PDB file of C-alpha atoms in Angstrom:
ATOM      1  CA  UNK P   1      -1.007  12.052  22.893  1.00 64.00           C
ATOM      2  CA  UNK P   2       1.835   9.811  22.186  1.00 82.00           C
ATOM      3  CA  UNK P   3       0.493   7.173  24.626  1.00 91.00           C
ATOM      4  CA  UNK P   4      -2.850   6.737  23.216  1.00 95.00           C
ATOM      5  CA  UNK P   5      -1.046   6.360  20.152  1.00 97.00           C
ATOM      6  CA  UNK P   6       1.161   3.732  21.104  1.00 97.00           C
ATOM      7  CA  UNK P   7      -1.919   1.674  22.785  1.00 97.00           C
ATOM      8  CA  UNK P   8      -3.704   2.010  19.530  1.00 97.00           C
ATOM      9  CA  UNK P   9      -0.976   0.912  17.955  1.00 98.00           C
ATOM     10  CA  UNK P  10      -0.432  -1.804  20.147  1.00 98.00           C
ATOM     11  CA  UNK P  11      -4.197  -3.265  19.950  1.00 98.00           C
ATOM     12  CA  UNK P  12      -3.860  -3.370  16.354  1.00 98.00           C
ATOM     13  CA  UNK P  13      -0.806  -5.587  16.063  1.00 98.00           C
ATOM     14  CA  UNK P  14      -2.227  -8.218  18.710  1.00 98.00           C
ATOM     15  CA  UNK P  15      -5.303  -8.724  16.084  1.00 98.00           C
ATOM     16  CA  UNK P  16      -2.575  -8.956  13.693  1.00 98.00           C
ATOM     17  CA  UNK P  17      -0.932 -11.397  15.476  1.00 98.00           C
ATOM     18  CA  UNK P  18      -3.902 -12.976  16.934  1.00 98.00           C
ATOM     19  CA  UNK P  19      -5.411 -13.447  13.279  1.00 97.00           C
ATOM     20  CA  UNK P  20      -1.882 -14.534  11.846  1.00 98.00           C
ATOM     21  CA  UNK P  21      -2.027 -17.352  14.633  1.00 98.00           C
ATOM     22  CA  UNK P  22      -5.671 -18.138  13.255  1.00 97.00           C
ATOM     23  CA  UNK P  23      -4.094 -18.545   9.609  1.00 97.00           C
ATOM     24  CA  UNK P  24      -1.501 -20.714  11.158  1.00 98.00           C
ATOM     25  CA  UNK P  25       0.767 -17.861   9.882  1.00 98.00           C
ATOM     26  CA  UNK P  26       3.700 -16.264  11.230  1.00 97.00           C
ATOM     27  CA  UNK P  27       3.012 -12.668  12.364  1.00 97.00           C
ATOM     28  CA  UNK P  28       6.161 -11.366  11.424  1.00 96.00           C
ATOM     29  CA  UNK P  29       5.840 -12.666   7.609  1.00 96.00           C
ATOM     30  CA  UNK P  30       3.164  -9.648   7.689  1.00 98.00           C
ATOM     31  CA  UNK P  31       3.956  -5.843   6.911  1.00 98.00           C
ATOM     32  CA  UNK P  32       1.693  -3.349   9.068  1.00 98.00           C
ATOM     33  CA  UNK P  33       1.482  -0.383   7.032  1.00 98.00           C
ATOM     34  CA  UNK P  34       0.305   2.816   8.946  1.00 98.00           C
ATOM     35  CA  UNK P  35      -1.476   5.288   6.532  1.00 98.00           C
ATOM     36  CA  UNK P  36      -1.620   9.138   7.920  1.00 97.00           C
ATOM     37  CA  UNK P  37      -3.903  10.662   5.247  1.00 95.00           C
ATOM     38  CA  UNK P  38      -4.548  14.138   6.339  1.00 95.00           C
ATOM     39  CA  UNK P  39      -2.353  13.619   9.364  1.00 96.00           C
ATOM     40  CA  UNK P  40       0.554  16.049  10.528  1.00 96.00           C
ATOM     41  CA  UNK P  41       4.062  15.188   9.254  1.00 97.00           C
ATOM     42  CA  UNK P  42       4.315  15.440  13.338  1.00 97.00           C
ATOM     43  CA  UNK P  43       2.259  12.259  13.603  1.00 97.00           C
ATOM     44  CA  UNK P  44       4.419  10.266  11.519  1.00 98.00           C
ATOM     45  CA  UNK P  45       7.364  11.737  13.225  1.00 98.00           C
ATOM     46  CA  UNK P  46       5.710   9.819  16.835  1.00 97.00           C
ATOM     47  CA  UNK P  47       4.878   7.030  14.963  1.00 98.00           C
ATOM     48  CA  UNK P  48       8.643   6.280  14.078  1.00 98.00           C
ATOM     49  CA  UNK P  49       9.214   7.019  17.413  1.00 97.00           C
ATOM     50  CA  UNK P  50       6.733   4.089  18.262  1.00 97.00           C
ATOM     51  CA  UNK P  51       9.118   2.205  15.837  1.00 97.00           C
ATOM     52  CA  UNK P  52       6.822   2.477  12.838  1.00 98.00           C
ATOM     53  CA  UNK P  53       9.017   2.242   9.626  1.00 98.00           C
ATOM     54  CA  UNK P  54       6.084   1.684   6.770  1.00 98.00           C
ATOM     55  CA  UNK P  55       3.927   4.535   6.386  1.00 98.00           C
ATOM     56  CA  UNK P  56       0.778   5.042   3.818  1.00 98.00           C
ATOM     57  CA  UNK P  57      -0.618   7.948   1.975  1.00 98.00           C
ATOM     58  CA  UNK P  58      -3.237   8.439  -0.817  1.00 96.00           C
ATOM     59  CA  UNK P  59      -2.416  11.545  -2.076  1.00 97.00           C
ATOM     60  CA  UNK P  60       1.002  12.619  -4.337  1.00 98.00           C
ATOM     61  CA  UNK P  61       1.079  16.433  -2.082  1.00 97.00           C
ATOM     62  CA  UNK P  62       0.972  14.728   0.884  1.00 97.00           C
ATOM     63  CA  UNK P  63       3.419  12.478   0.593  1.00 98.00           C
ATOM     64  CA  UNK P  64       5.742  14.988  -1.774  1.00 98.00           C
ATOM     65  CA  UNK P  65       5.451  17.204   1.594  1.00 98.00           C
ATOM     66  CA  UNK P  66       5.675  14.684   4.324  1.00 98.00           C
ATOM     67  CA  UNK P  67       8.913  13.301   3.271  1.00 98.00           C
ATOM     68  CA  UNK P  68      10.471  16.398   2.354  1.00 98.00           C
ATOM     69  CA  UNK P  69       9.533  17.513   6.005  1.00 98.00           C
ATOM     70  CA  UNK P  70      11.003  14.229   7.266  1.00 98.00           C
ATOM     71  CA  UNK P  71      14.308  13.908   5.612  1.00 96.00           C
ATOM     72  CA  UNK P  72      16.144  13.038   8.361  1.00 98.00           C
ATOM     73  CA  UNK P  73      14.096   9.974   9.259  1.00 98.00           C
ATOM     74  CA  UNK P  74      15.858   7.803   6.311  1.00 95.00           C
ATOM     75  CA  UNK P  75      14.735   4.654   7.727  1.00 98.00           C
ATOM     76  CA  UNK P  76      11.266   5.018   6.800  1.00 98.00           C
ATOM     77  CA  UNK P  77       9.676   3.626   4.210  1.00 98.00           C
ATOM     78  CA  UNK P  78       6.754   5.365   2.336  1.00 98.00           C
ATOM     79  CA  UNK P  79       3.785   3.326   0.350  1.00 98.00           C
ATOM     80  CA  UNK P  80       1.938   5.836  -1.992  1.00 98.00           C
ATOM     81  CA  UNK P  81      -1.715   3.769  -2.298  1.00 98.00           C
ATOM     82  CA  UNK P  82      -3.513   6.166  -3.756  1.00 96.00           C
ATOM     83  CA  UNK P  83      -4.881   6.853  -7.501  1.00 94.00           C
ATOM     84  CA  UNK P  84      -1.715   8.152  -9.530  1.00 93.00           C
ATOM     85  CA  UNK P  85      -2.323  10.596 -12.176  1.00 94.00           C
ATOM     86  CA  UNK P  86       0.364  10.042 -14.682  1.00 97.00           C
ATOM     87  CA  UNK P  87       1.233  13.756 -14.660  1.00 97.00           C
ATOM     88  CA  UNK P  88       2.143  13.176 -10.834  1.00 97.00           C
ATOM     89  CA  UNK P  89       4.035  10.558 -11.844  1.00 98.00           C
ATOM     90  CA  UNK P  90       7.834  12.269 -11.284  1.00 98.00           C
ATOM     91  CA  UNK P  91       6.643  13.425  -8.344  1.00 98.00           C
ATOM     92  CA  UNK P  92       5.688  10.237  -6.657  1.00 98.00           C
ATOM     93  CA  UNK P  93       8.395   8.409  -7.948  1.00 98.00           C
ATOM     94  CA  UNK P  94      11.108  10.930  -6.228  1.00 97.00           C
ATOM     95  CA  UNK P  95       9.038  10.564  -2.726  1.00 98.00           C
ATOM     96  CA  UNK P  96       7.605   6.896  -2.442  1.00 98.00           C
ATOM     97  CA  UNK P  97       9.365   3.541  -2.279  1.00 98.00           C
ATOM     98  CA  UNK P  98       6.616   1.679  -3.209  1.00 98.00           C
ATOM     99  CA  UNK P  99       3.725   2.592  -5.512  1.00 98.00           C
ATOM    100  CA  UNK P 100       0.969   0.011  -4.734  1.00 98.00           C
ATOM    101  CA  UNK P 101      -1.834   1.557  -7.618  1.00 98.00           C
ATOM    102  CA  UNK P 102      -0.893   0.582 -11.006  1.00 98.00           C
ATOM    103  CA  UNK P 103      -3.859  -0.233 -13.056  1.00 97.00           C
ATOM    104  CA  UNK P 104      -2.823   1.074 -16.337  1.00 97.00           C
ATOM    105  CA  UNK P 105       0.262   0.975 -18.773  1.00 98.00           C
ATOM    106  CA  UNK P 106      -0.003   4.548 -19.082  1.00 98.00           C
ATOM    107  CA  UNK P 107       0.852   5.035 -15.629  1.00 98.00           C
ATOM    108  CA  UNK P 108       3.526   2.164 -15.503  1.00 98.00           C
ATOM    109  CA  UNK P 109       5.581   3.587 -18.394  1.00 98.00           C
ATOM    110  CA  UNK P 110       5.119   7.203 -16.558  1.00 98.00           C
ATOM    111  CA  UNK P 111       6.443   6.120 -13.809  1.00 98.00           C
ATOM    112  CA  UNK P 112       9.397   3.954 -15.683  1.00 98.00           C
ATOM    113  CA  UNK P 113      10.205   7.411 -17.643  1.00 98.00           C
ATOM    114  CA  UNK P 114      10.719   9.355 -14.710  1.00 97.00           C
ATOM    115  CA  UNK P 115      13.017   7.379 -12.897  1.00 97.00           C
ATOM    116  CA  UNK P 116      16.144   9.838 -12.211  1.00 92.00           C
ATOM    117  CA  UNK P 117      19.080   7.578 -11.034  1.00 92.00           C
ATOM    118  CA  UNK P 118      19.394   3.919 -10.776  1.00 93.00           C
ATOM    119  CA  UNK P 119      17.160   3.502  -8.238  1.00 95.00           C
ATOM    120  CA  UNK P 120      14.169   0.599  -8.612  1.00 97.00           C
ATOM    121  CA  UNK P 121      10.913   1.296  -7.548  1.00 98.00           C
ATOM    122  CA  UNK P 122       8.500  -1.283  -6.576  1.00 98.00           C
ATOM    123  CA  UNK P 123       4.880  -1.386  -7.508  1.00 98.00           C
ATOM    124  CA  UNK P 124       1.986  -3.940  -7.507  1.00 98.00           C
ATOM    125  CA  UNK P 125      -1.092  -3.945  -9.629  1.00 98.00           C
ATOM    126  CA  UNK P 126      -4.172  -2.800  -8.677  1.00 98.00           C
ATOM    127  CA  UNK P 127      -7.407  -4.934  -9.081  1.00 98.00           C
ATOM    128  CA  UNK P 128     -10.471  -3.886  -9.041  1.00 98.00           C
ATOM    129  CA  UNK P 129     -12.927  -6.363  -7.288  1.00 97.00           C
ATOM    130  CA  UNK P 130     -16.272  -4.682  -8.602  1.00 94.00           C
ATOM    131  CA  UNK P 131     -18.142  -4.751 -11.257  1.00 89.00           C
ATOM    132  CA  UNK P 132     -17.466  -1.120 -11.923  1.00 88.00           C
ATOM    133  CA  UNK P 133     -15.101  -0.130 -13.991  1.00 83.00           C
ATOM    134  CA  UNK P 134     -15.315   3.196 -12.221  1.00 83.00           C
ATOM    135  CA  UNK P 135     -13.238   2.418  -9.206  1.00 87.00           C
ATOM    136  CA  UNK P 136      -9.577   2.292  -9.030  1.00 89.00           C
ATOM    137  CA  UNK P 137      -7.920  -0.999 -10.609  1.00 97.00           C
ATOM    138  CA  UNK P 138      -7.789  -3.148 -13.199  1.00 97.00           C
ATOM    139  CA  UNK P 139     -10.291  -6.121 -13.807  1.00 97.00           C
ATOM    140  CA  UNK P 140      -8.762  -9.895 -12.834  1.00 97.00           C
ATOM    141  CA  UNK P 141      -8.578 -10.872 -16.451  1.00 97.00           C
ATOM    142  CA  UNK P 142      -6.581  -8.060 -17.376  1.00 97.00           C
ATOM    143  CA  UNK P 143      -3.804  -8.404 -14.182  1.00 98.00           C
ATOM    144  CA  UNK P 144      -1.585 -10.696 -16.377  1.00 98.00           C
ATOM    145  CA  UNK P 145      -1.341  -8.455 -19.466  1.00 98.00           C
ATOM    146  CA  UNK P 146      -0.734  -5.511 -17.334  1.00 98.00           C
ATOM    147  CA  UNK P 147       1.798  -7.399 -14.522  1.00 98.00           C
ATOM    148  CA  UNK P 148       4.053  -8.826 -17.909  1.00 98.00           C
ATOM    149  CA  UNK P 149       4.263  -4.931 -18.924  1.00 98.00           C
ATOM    150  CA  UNK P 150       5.304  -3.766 -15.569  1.00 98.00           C
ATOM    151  CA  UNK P 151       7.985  -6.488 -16.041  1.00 98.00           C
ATOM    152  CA  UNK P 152       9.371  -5.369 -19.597  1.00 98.00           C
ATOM    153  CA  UNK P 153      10.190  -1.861 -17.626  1.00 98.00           C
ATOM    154  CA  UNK P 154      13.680  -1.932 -15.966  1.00 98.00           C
ATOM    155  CA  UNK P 155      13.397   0.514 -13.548  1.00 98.00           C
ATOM    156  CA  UNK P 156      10.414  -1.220 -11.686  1.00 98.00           C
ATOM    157  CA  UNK P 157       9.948  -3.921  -9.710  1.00 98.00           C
ATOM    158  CA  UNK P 158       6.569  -5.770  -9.817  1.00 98.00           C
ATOM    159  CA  UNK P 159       5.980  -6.984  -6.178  1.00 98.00           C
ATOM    160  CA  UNK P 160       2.665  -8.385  -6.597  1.00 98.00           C
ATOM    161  CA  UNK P 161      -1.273  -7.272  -6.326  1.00 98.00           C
ATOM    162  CA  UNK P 162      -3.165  -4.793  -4.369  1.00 98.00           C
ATOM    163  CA  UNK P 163      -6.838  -4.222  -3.925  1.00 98.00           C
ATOM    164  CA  UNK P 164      -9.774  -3.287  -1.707  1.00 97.00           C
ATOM    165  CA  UNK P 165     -12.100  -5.266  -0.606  1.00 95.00           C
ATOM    166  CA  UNK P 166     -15.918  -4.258  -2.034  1.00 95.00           C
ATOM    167  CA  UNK P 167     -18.309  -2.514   0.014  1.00 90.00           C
ATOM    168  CA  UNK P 168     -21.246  -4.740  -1.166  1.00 89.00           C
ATOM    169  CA  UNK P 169     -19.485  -8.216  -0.722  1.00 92.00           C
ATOM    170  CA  UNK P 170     -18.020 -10.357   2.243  1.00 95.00           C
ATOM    171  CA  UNK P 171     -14.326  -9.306   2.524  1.00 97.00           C
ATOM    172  CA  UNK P 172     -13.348 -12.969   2.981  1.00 97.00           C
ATOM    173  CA  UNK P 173     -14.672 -14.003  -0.771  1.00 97.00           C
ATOM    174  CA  UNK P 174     -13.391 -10.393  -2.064  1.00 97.00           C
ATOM    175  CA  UNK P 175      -9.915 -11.562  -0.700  1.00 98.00           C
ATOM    176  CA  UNK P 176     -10.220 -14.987  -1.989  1.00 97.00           C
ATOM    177  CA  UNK P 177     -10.684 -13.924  -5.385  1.00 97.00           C
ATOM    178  CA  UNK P 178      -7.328 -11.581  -4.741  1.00 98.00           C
ATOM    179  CA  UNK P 179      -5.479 -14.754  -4.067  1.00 98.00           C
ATOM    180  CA  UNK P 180      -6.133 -16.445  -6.908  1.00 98.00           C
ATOM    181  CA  UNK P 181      -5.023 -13.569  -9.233  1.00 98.00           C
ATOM    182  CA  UNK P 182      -2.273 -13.002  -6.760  1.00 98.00           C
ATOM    183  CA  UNK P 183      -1.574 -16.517  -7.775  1.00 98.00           C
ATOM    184  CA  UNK P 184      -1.650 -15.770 -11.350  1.00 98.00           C
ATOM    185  CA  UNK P 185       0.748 -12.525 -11.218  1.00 98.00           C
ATOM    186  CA  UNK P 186       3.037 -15.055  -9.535  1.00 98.00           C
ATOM    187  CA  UNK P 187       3.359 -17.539 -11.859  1.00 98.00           C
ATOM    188  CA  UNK P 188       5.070 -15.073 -13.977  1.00 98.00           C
ATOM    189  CA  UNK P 189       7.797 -13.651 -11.524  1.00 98.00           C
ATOM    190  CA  UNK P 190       7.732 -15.790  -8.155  1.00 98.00           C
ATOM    191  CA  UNK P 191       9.532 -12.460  -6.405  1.00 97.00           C
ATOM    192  CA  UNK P 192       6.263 -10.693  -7.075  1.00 98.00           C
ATOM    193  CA  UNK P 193       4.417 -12.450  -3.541  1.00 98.00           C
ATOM    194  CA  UNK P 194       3.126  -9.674  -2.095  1.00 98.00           C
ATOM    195  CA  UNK P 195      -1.079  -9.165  -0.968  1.00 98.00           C
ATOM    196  CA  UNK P 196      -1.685  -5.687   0.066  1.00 98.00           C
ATOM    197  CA  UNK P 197      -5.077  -6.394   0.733  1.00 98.00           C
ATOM    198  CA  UNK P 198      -6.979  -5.687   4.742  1.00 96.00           C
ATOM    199  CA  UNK P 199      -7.750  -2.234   6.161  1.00 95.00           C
ATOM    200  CA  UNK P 200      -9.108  -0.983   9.484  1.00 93.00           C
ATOM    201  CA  UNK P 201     -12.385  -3.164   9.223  1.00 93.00           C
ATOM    202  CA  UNK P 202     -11.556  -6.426   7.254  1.00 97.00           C
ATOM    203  CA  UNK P 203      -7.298  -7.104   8.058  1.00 97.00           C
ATOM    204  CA  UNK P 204      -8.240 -10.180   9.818  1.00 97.00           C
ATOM    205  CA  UNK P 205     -10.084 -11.846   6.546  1.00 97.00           C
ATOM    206  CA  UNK P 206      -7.204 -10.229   4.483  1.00 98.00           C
ATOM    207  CA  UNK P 207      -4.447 -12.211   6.990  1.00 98.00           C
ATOM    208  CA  UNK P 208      -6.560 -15.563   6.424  1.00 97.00           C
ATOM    209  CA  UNK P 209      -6.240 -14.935   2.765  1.00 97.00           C
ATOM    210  CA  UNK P 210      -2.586 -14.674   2.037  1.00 98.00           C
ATOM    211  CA  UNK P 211      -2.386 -10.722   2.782  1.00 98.00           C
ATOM    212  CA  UNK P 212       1.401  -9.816   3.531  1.00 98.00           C
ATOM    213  CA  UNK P 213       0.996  -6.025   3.481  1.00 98.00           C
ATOM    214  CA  UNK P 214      -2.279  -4.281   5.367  1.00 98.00           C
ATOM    215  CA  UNK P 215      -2.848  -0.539   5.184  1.00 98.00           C
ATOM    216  CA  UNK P 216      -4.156   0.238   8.313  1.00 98.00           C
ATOM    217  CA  UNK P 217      -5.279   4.225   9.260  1.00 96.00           C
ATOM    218  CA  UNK P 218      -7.617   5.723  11.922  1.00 94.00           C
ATOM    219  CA  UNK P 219      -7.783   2.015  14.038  1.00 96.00           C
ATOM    220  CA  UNK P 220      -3.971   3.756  14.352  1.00 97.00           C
ATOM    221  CA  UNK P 221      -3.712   7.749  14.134  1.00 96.00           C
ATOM    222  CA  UNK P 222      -6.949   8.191  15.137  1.00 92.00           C
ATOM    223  CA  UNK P 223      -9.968   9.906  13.505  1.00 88.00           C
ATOM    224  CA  UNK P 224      -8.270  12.328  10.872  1.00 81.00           C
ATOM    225  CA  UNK P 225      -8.276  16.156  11.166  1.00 81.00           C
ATOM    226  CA  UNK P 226     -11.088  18.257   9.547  1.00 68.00           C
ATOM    227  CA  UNK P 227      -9.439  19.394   7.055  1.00 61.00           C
ATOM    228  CA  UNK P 228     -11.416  22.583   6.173  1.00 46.00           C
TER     229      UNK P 228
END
C-alpha cells in the first residue's frame, strides 16, 4: 500500500537526517537513492508519487524495461549500480543517468563508444574494499589510474567513487578507507565529490564518512517479490 510506503520512506530519511545532524552535516547535501531491484515499474511509479526522483537498479533488463515503461515520468533520475558487462554497455548508457560501477577501462571506453548524441553520462569508480579480487571493483591503488582514464573520455563525467562496505569488517573503517581514496580521485578533478557508499544496514556510518549518495532498497520498497 502506498501508505506503508510513504512511512517507510519517511523513517528512513529521519535516520538520514538524524545521522547527517550527528556528522554535523547538512541533510540536504545528501542524495537518497531508492533501489527497486525486482520491484514493479508500478512501485517506482508510487514512489515518484511520494516525490522520489533518484531511483537504483542492479540489473541492465531491469532498468532497460523500467524506464521504457516510465517514459512519461522525465523527472526521474535512474542510477544503474550494478556489475556492467561491456556488451550491455549501449544498453545502459541509453537508460541510466548515472552509471556508479566502473572498475575497468574496458567498460569505461564501452560505455564512451556508445554514447549516441551529445549527451554526458556520469559515472564513479568502483572500489573494491576486500581482499578479493573476486567482487565487483577495483583495488584502492588502482582508483587513480583508472579515474585519469575515465577523464581522457569526453562523453563521461567522472563524479567520484562508489563501493560497498565488506561483510567481514566494521562499515565505519570500510568507509573510512573510501574517503581517503575518495580523497585521492579528487585531487585530480575537484567536480568528482561524490561517496556513494551506505545501504539499508550501514547509511548512518556511510553519512559520518563523507557519503553524499546512499542506495537504499527493502528499508524502502519493502521485502522484494519472489521472483520465481
Amino acid at each position: 500500500m502506498t501508505s506503508e510506503l510513504g512511512a517507510r520512506l519517511s523513517a528512513i530519511d529521519e535516520k538520514i537526517a538524524d545521522a547527517a545532524r550527528l556528522a554535523g552535516r547538512d541533510a540536504g547535501e545528501i542524495t537518497r537513492i531508492v533501489v527497486t531491484k525486482f520491484h514493479p515499474a508500478s512501485l517506482v511509479r508510487d514512489l515518484h508519487a511520494l516525490g522520489v526522483r533518484e531511483v537504483g537498479e542492479n540489473r541492465q533488463q531491469e532498468l532497460s524495461a523500467k524506464t521504457a515503461e516510465l517514459g512519461d515520468l522525465d523527472d526521474l533520475r535512474w542510477h544503474f549500480i550494478g556489475q556492467a558487462q561491456t556488451n550491455k554497455a549501449a544498453a545502459i548508457r541509453r537508460s541510466a543517468d548515472a552509471v556508479h560501477s566502473i572498475d575497468r577501462d574496458r567498460l569505461a571506453d564501452a560505455l564512451h563508444r556508445a554514447a549516441e548524441d551529445d549527451r554526458i553520462l556520469d559515472v564513479l569508480v568502483q572500489i573494491n574494499l576486500t581482499d578479493d579480487p573476486g567482487r565487483g571493483g577495483v583495488a584502492p591503488d588502482a582508483a587513480a589510474a583508472l579515474a585519469e582514464h575515465v577523464l581522457s573520455l569526453p562523453s563521461l563525467r567522472l563524479r567520484g567513487v562508489m563501493a560497498v562496505a565488506p561483510l567481514d569488517e566494521e562499515p565505519a573503517a570500510a568507509f573510512d578507507r573510501l574517503r581517503t581514496v575518495a580523497d585521492g580521485v579528487r585531487s585530480l578533478d575537484p567536480a568528482a565529490d561524490w561517496i556513494s557508499a551506505g545501504m539499508t544496514g550501514d547509511f548512518t556510518e556511510a553519512i559520518l564518512a563523507g557519503a553524499t549518495h546512499l542506495r537504499i532498497g527493502s528499508a524502502i520498497t519493502g521485502p522484494r517479490p519472489d521472483r520465481g
